[in-house]
PDB file of C-alpha atoms in Angstrom:
ATOM      1  CA  UNK A 304     234.759  22.996  36.096  1.00  0.00           C
ATOM      2  CA  UNK A 305     235.004  25.668  33.512  1.00  0.00           C
ATOM      3  CA  UNK A 306     236.310  29.201  34.493  1.00  0.00           C
ATOM      4  CA  UNK A 307     232.855  30.685  33.853  1.00  0.00           C
ATOM      5  CA  UNK A 308     231.289  28.321  36.266  1.00  0.00           C
ATOM      6  CA  UNK A 309     233.923  28.805  38.808  1.00  0.00           C
ATOM      7  CA  UNK A 310     233.236  32.307  38.712  1.00  0.00           C
ATOM      8  CA  UNK A 311     229.679  31.908  39.312  1.00  0.00           C
ATOM      9  CA  UNK A 312     230.254  29.402  42.123  1.00  0.00           C
ATOM     10  CA  UNK A 313     232.558  31.947  43.959  1.00  0.00           C
ATOM     11  CA  UNK A 314     230.057  34.678  43.769  1.00  0.00           C
ATOM     12  CA  UNK A 315     227.216  32.593  45.053  1.00  0.00           C
ATOM     13  CA  UNK A 316     229.200  31.479  48.058  1.00  0.00           C
ATOM     14  CA  UNK A 317     231.251  34.488  48.765  1.00  0.00           C
ATOM     15  CA  UNK A 318     231.838  35.124  52.504  1.00  0.00           C
ATOM     16  CA  UNK A 319     229.911  37.893  53.885  1.00  0.00           C
ATOM     17  CA  UNK A 320     231.697  41.120  54.722  1.00  0.00           C
ATOM     18  CA  UNK A 321     232.626  41.771  58.209  1.00  0.00           C
ATOM     19  CA  UNK A 322     230.451  44.938  58.092  1.00  0.00           C
ATOM     20  CA  UNK A 323     227.396  42.631  57.065  1.00  0.00           C
ATOM     21  CA  UNK A 324     228.176  40.241  60.044  1.00  0.00           C
ATOM     22  CA  UNK A 325     228.319  43.096  62.543  1.00  0.00           C
ATOM     23  CA  UNK A 326     225.074  44.707  61.330  1.00  0.00           C
ATOM     24  CA  UNK A 327     223.329  41.126  61.426  1.00  0.00           C
ATOM     25  CA  UNK A 328     224.664  40.342  65.146  1.00  0.00           C
ATOM     26  CA  UNK A 329     223.727  43.934  66.438  1.00  0.00           C
ATOM     27  CA  UNK A 330     220.018  43.444  64.909  1.00  0.00           C
ATOM     28  CA  UNK A 331     219.845  40.055  66.437  1.00  0.00           C
ATOM     29  CA  UNK A 332     220.856  41.359  69.731  1.00  0.00           C
ATOM     30  CA  UNK A 333     218.449  44.303  69.530  1.00  0.00           C
ATOM     31  CA  UNK A 334     215.639  42.036  68.625  1.00  0.00           C
ATOM     32  CA  UNK A 335     216.345  39.737  71.438  1.00  0.00           C
ATOM     33  CA  UNK A 336     216.524  42.829  73.753  1.00  0.00           C
ATOM     34  CA  UNK A 337     213.089  44.025  72.619  1.00  0.00           C
ATOM     35  CA  UNK A 338     211.737  40.578  73.077  1.00  0.00           C
ATOM     36  CA  UNK A 339     212.909  40.292  76.573  1.00  0.00           C
ATOM     37  CA  UNK A 340     211.645  43.824  77.573  1.00  0.00           C
ATOM     38  CA  UNK A 341     208.110  42.830  76.262  1.00  0.00           C
ATOM     39  CA  UNK A 342     208.184  39.670  78.345  1.00  0.00           C
ATOM     40  CA  UNK A 343     209.241  41.476  81.356  1.00  0.00           C
ATOM     41  CA  UNK A 344     206.657  44.105  80.915  1.00  0.00           C
ATOM     42  CA  UNK A 345     204.008  41.504  80.978  1.00  0.00           C
ATOM     43  CA  UNK A 346     205.376  39.090  83.620  1.00  0.00           C
ATOM     44  CA  UNK A 347     205.956  40.275  87.029  1.00  0.00           C
ATOM     45  CA  UNK A 348     209.015  39.219  88.856  1.00  0.00           C
ATOM     46  CA  UNK A 349     209.372  36.009  90.838  1.00  0.00           C
ATOM     47  CA  UNK A 350     207.633  36.347  94.273  1.00  0.00           C
ATOM     48  CA  UNK A 351     205.972  39.683  93.089  1.00  0.00           C
ATOM     49  CA  UNK A 352     202.516  40.684  92.004  1.00  0.00           C
ATOM     50  CA  UNK A 353     201.714  43.351  89.408  1.00  0.00           C
ATOM     51  CA  UNK A 354     199.295  45.755  90.775  1.00  0.00           C
ATOM     52  CA  UNK A 355     197.726  49.165  89.931  1.00  0.00           C
ATOM     53  CA  UNK A 356     198.886  52.269  92.047  1.00  0.00           C
ATOM     54  CA  UNK A 357     198.248  55.836  91.869  1.00  0.00           C
ATOM     55  CA  UNK A 358     200.722  57.847  89.826  1.00  0.00           C
ATOM     56  CA  UNK A 359     199.581  61.058  91.380  1.00  0.00           C
ATOM     57  CA  UNK A 360     197.299  62.589  94.235  1.00  0.00           C
ATOM     58  CA  UNK A 361     193.856  61.696  93.292  1.00  0.00           C
ATOM     59  CA  UNK A 362     190.759  63.384  95.014  1.00  0.00           C
ATOM     60  CA  UNK A 363     187.893  61.424  96.642  1.00  0.00           C
ATOM     61  CA  UNK A 364     184.866  61.352  94.261  1.00  0.00           C
ATOM     62  CA  UNK A 365     187.163  61.526  91.183  1.00  0.00           C
ATOM     63  CA  UNK A 366     186.698  59.448  88.117  1.00  0.00           C
ATOM     64  CA  UNK A 367     189.851  57.412  87.689  1.00  0.00           C
ATOM     65  CA  UNK A 368     191.691  58.110  84.223  1.00  0.00           C
ATOM     66  CA  UNK A 369     194.481  56.340  82.743  1.00  0.00           C
ATOM     67  CA  UNK A 370     197.056  58.858  83.404  1.00  0.00           C
ATOM     68  CA  UNK A 371     195.913  58.830  87.348  1.00  0.00           C
ATOM     69  CA  UNK A 372     197.582  55.360  87.841  1.00  0.00           C
ATOM     70  CA  UNK A 373     200.327  53.035  86.649  1.00  0.00           C
ATOM     71  CA  UNK A 374     201.596  49.595  87.117  1.00  0.00           C
ATOM     72  CA  UNK A 375     204.101  48.377  89.841  1.00  0.00           C
ATOM     73  CA  UNK A 376     205.667  45.120  91.061  1.00  0.00           C
ATOM     74  CA  UNK A 377     205.122  44.602  94.649  1.00  0.00           C
ATOM     75  CA  UNK A 378     206.110  41.867  96.977  1.00  0.00           C
ATOM     76  CA  UNK A 379     203.380  39.279  97.191  1.00  0.00           C
ATOM     77  CA  UNK A 380     203.259  39.316 101.065  1.00  0.00           C
ATOM     78  CA  UNK A 381     202.696  43.355 100.709  1.00  0.00           C
ATOM     79  CA  UNK A 382     199.668  43.182  98.278  1.00  0.00           C
ATOM     80  CA  UNK A 383     196.339  43.796 100.303  1.00  0.00           C
ATOM     81  CA  UNK A 384     193.273  41.787  99.500  1.00  0.00           C
ATOM     82  CA  UNK A 385     191.253  43.303  96.592  1.00  0.00           C
ATOM     83  CA  UNK A 386     194.230  44.786  94.750  1.00  0.00           C
ATOM     84  CA  UNK A 387     193.433  45.860  91.410  1.00  0.00           C
ATOM     85  CA  UNK A 388     195.995  44.259  88.773  1.00  0.00           C
ATOM     86  CA  UNK A 389     194.425  45.905  85.472  1.00  0.00           C
ATOM     87  CA  UNK A 390     194.366  49.515  84.631  1.00  0.00           C
ATOM     88  CA  UNK A 391     191.661  49.057  82.187  1.00  0.00           C
ATOM     89  CA  UNK A 392     189.148  47.655  84.915  1.00  0.00           C
ATOM     90  CA  UNK A 393     189.880  50.916  87.017  1.00  0.00           C
ATOM     91  CA  UNK A 394     189.357  53.366  84.423  1.00  0.00           C
ATOM     92  CA  UNK A 395     186.186  55.441  84.816  1.00  0.00           C
ATOM     93  CA  UNK A 396     185.448  54.214  88.305  1.00  0.00           C
ATOM     94  CA  UNK A 397     184.506  56.538  91.132  1.00  0.00           C
ATOM     95  CA  UNK A 398     187.359  56.911  93.925  1.00  0.00           C
ATOM     96  CA  UNK A 399     185.433  56.838  97.296  1.00  0.00           C
ATOM     97  CA  UNK A 400     188.705  57.964  99.345  1.00  0.00           C
ATOM     98  CA  UNK A 401     191.523  60.341  98.215  1.00  0.00           C
ATOM     99  CA  UNK A 402     194.852  58.415  97.124  1.00  0.00           C
ATOM    100  CA  UNK A 403     198.450  59.775  97.548  1.00  0.00           C
ATOM    101  CA  UNK A 404     200.999  58.890  94.987  1.00  0.00           C
ATOM    102  CA  UNK A 405     202.249  55.210  95.242  1.00  0.00           C
ATOM    103  CA  UNK A 406     199.363  53.823  96.883  1.00  0.00           C
ATOM    104  CA  UNK A 407     197.844  50.616  95.992  1.00  0.00           C
ATOM    105  CA  UNK A 408     194.322  50.781  94.426  1.00  0.00           C
ATOM    106  CA  UNK A 409     191.970  48.180  95.773  1.00  0.00           C
ATOM    107  CA  UNK A 410     188.305  47.459  94.975  1.00  0.00           C
ATOM    108  CA  UNK A 411     187.276  48.831  98.267  1.00  0.00           C
ATOM    109  CA  UNK A 412     188.548  52.095  97.514  1.00  0.00           C
ATOM    110  CA  UNK A 413     186.179  52.511  94.530  1.00  0.00           C
ATOM    111  CA  UNK A 414     182.493  52.973  94.787  1.00  0.00           C
ATOM    112  CA  UNK A 415     180.861  49.503  93.990  1.00  0.00           C
ATOM    113  CA  UNK A 416     179.559  46.279  95.638  1.00  0.00           C
ATOM    114  CA  UNK A 417     182.979  45.502  97.227  1.00  0.00           C
ATOM    115  CA  UNK A 418     183.023  48.828  98.882  1.00  0.00           C
ATOM    116  CA  UNK A 419     179.431  48.291 100.039  1.00  0.00           C
ATOM    117  CA  UNK A 420     180.128  44.821 101.561  1.00  0.00           C
ATOM    118  CA  UNK A 421     183.459  46.137 103.268  1.00  0.00           C
ATOM    119  CA  UNK A 422     181.521  49.049 104.816  1.00  0.00           C
ATOM    120  CA  UNK A 423     178.214  47.457 105.850  1.00  0.00           C
ATOM    121  CA  UNK A 424     179.657  44.156 106.814  1.00  0.00           C
ATOM    122  CA  UNK A 425     176.779  42.426 104.812  1.00  0.00           C
ATOM    123  CA  UNK A 426     177.397  40.469 101.734  1.00  0.00           C
ATOM    124  CA  UNK A 427     173.750  41.534 100.881  1.00  0.00           C
ATOM    125  CA  UNK A 428     174.289  45.338 100.765  1.00  0.00           C
ATOM    126  CA  UNK A 429     173.412  48.286  98.464  1.00  0.00           C
ATOM    127  CA  UNK A 430     174.809  51.827  97.858  1.00  0.00           C
ATOM    128  CA  UNK A 431     172.062  54.306  97.485  1.00  0.00           C
ATOM    129  CA  UNK A 432     172.113  58.289  97.088  1.00  0.00           C
ATOM    130  CA  UNK A 433     170.065  60.264  99.573  1.00  0.00           C
ATOM    131  CA  UNK A 434     169.296  63.894  99.311  1.00  0.00           C
ATOM    132  CA  UNK A 435     169.929  65.951 102.412  1.00  0.00           C
ATOM    133  CA  UNK A 436     167.528  68.214 104.349  1.00  0.00           C
ATOM    134  CA  UNK A 437     170.452  69.600 106.430  1.00  0.00           C
ATOM    135  CA  UNK A 438     173.585  70.239 104.500  1.00  0.00           C
ATOM    136  CA  UNK A 439     175.351  71.647 107.254  1.00  0.00           C
ATOM    137  CA  UNK A 440     176.679  68.066 108.303  1.00  0.00           C
ATOM    138  CA  UNK A 441     178.518  67.475 104.972  1.00  0.00           C
ATOM    139  CA  UNK A 442     181.634  69.353 106.003  1.00  0.00           C
ATOM    140  CA  UNK A 443     182.042  66.886 109.080  1.00  0.00           C
ATOM    141  CA  UNK A 444     181.387  63.722 106.832  1.00  0.00           C
ATOM    142  CA  UNK A 445     184.214  61.345 105.757  1.00  0.00           C
ATOM    143  CA  UNK A 446     184.139  58.047 103.995  1.00  0.00           C
ATOM    144  CA  UNK A 447     183.369  55.178 106.270  1.00  0.00           C
ATOM    145  CA  UNK A 448     181.583  57.267 108.975  1.00  0.00           C
ATOM    146  CA  UNK A 449     178.785  55.600 110.582  1.00  0.00           C
ATOM    147  CA  UNK A 450     175.509  57.504 110.343  1.00  0.00           C
ATOM    148  CA  UNK A 451     171.745  57.253 111.498  1.00  0.00           C
ATOM    149  CA  UNK A 452     169.248  58.232 108.910  1.00  0.00           C
ATOM    150  CA  UNK A 453     166.077  60.058 109.680  1.00  0.00           C
ATOM    151  CA  UNK A 454     163.222  61.300 107.646  1.00  0.00           C
ATOM    152  CA  UNK A 455     162.075  64.839 107.828  1.00  0.00           C
ATOM    153  CA  UNK A 456     159.201  66.047 110.242  1.00  0.00           C
ATOM    154  CA  UNK A 457     155.792  65.208 108.811  1.00  0.00           C
ATOM    155  CA  UNK A 458     152.640  67.321 109.313  1.00  0.00           C
ATOM    156  CA  UNK A 459     152.593  66.250 112.902  1.00  0.00           C
ATOM    157  CA  UNK A 460     156.099  67.655 113.462  1.00  0.00           C
ATOM    158  CA  UNK A 461     157.352  63.854 113.900  1.00  0.00           C
ATOM    159  CA  UNK A 462     160.511  62.615 112.421  1.00  0.00           C
ATOM    160  CA  UNK A 463     160.946  58.871 111.896  1.00  0.00           C
ATOM    161  CA  UNK A 464     164.114  56.979 112.318  1.00  0.00           C
ATOM    162  CA  UNK A 465     164.750  54.875 109.045  1.00  0.00           C
ATOM    163  CA  UNK A 466     168.253  53.280 109.475  1.00  0.00           C
ATOM    164  CA  UNK A 467     171.076  52.948 111.912  1.00  0.00           C
ATOM    165  CA  UNK A 468     174.884  52.365 111.253  1.00  0.00           C
ATOM    166  CA  UNK A 469     174.710  53.525 107.704  1.00  0.00           C
ATOM    167  CA  UNK A 470     178.084  53.659 106.148  1.00  0.00           C
ATOM    168  CA  UNK A 471     179.200  56.784 104.161  1.00  0.00           C
ATOM    169  CA  UNK A 472     180.691  55.811 100.838  1.00  0.00           C
ATOM    170  CA  UNK A 473     181.039  59.204  99.139  1.00  0.00           C
ATOM    171  CA  UNK A 474     180.076  62.858  99.499  1.00  0.00           C
ATOM    172  CA  UNK A 475     178.795  63.703  95.938  1.00  0.00           C
ATOM    173  CA  UNK A 476     178.185  67.439  96.855  1.00  0.00           C
ATOM    174  CA  UNK A 477     176.635  69.747  99.395  1.00  0.00           C
ATOM    175  CA  UNK A 478     173.243  67.879  99.220  1.00  0.00           C
ATOM    176  CA  UNK A 479     173.664  64.303  97.906  1.00  0.00           C
ATOM    177  CA  UNK A 480     175.564  61.635  99.756  1.00  0.00           C
ATOM    178  CA  UNK A 481     176.286  57.894  98.941  1.00  0.00           C
ATOM    179  CA  UNK A 482     175.689  55.571 101.852  1.00  0.00           C
ATOM    180  CA  UNK A 483     176.096  51.648 102.146  1.00  0.00           C
ATOM    181  CA  UNK A 484     173.165  49.754 103.709  1.00  0.00           C
ATOM    182  CA  UNK A 485     171.834  46.084 103.980  1.00  0.00           C
ATOM    183  CA  UNK A 486     169.362  45.609 101.177  1.00  0.00           C
ATOM    184  CA  UNK A 487     166.063  45.616 103.153  1.00  0.00           C
ATOM    185  CA  UNK A 488     167.057  48.934 104.792  1.00  0.00           C
ATOM    186  CA  UNK A 489     168.548  50.449 101.713  1.00  0.00           C
ATOM    187  CA  UNK A 490     165.094  50.077  99.853  1.00  0.00           C
ATOM    188  CA  UNK A 491     163.277  51.699 102.461  1.00  0.00           C
ATOM    189  CA  UNK A 492     165.622  54.636 102.779  1.00  0.00           C
ATOM    190  CA  UNK A 493     165.647  54.974  99.017  1.00  0.00           C
ATOM    191  CA  UNK A 494     161.813  54.766  98.623  1.00  0.00           C
ATOM    192  CA  UNK A 495     161.524  57.459 101.494  1.00  0.00           C
ATOM    193  CA  UNK A 496     164.243  59.613  99.855  1.00  0.00           C
ATOM    194  CA  UNK A 497     162.138  59.936  96.734  1.00  0.00           C
ATOM    195  CA  UNK A 498     159.342  61.890  98.730  1.00  0.00           C
ATOM    196  CA  UNK A 499     161.400  64.134 100.786  1.00  0.00           C
ATOM    197  CA  UNK A 500     165.017  65.016 101.665  1.00  0.00           C
ATOM    198  CA  UNK A 501     166.472  63.096 104.803  1.00  0.00           C
ATOM    199  CA  UNK A 502     168.661  64.054 107.696  1.00  0.00           C
ATOM    200  CA  UNK A 503     171.946  62.226 108.811  1.00  0.00           C
ATOM    201  CA  UNK A 504     173.026  61.904 112.244  1.00  0.00           C
ATOM    202  CA  UNK A 505     176.583  60.966 113.086  1.00  0.00           C
ATOM    203  CA  UNK A 506     176.663  57.855 115.079  1.00  0.00           C
ATOM    204  CA  UNK A 507     179.125  57.363 117.889  1.00  0.00           C
TER     205      UNK A 507
END
């Protein structure tokens, strides 16, 4: 081999410098750590379920924002039925009951079909908004309360009962309340509410 070719061969296959090796190893370790962190962020620990929890206190009636909630791994045995596992699916939903920091968010705590079913005890149930004739009762209402719904007095001074055992879902304001009722009763109450305000009676 000529000296010229020997020089080219030695340059081409020259051993890497120690600093280059250290940098390559460090970069490899860093990329592995990033990869593992990404996998761990997407995969819950064995025996755990990744659920959505409240990151701070959230008031009843509030619309859930991204900053209101976070993700946490919870032991499978402690996860309640209907636990929400995806933050995106909770964003924009209305919270029926207030939450303290660290509580698990469930479908039953947000206004929707699951809450209507759990409160009314019927798979065929609806949530309707009713306008109240007597707003004095609002301060005494809580989500889950059982109420009777009565129409306001007609020209004869007679008030008619419309529904028994309706469940309060949410107090929208001093005049409007959301209640859950079986479908048939909900339709009757909703139709009557269009014509005049209604009265709620707290059931025993």
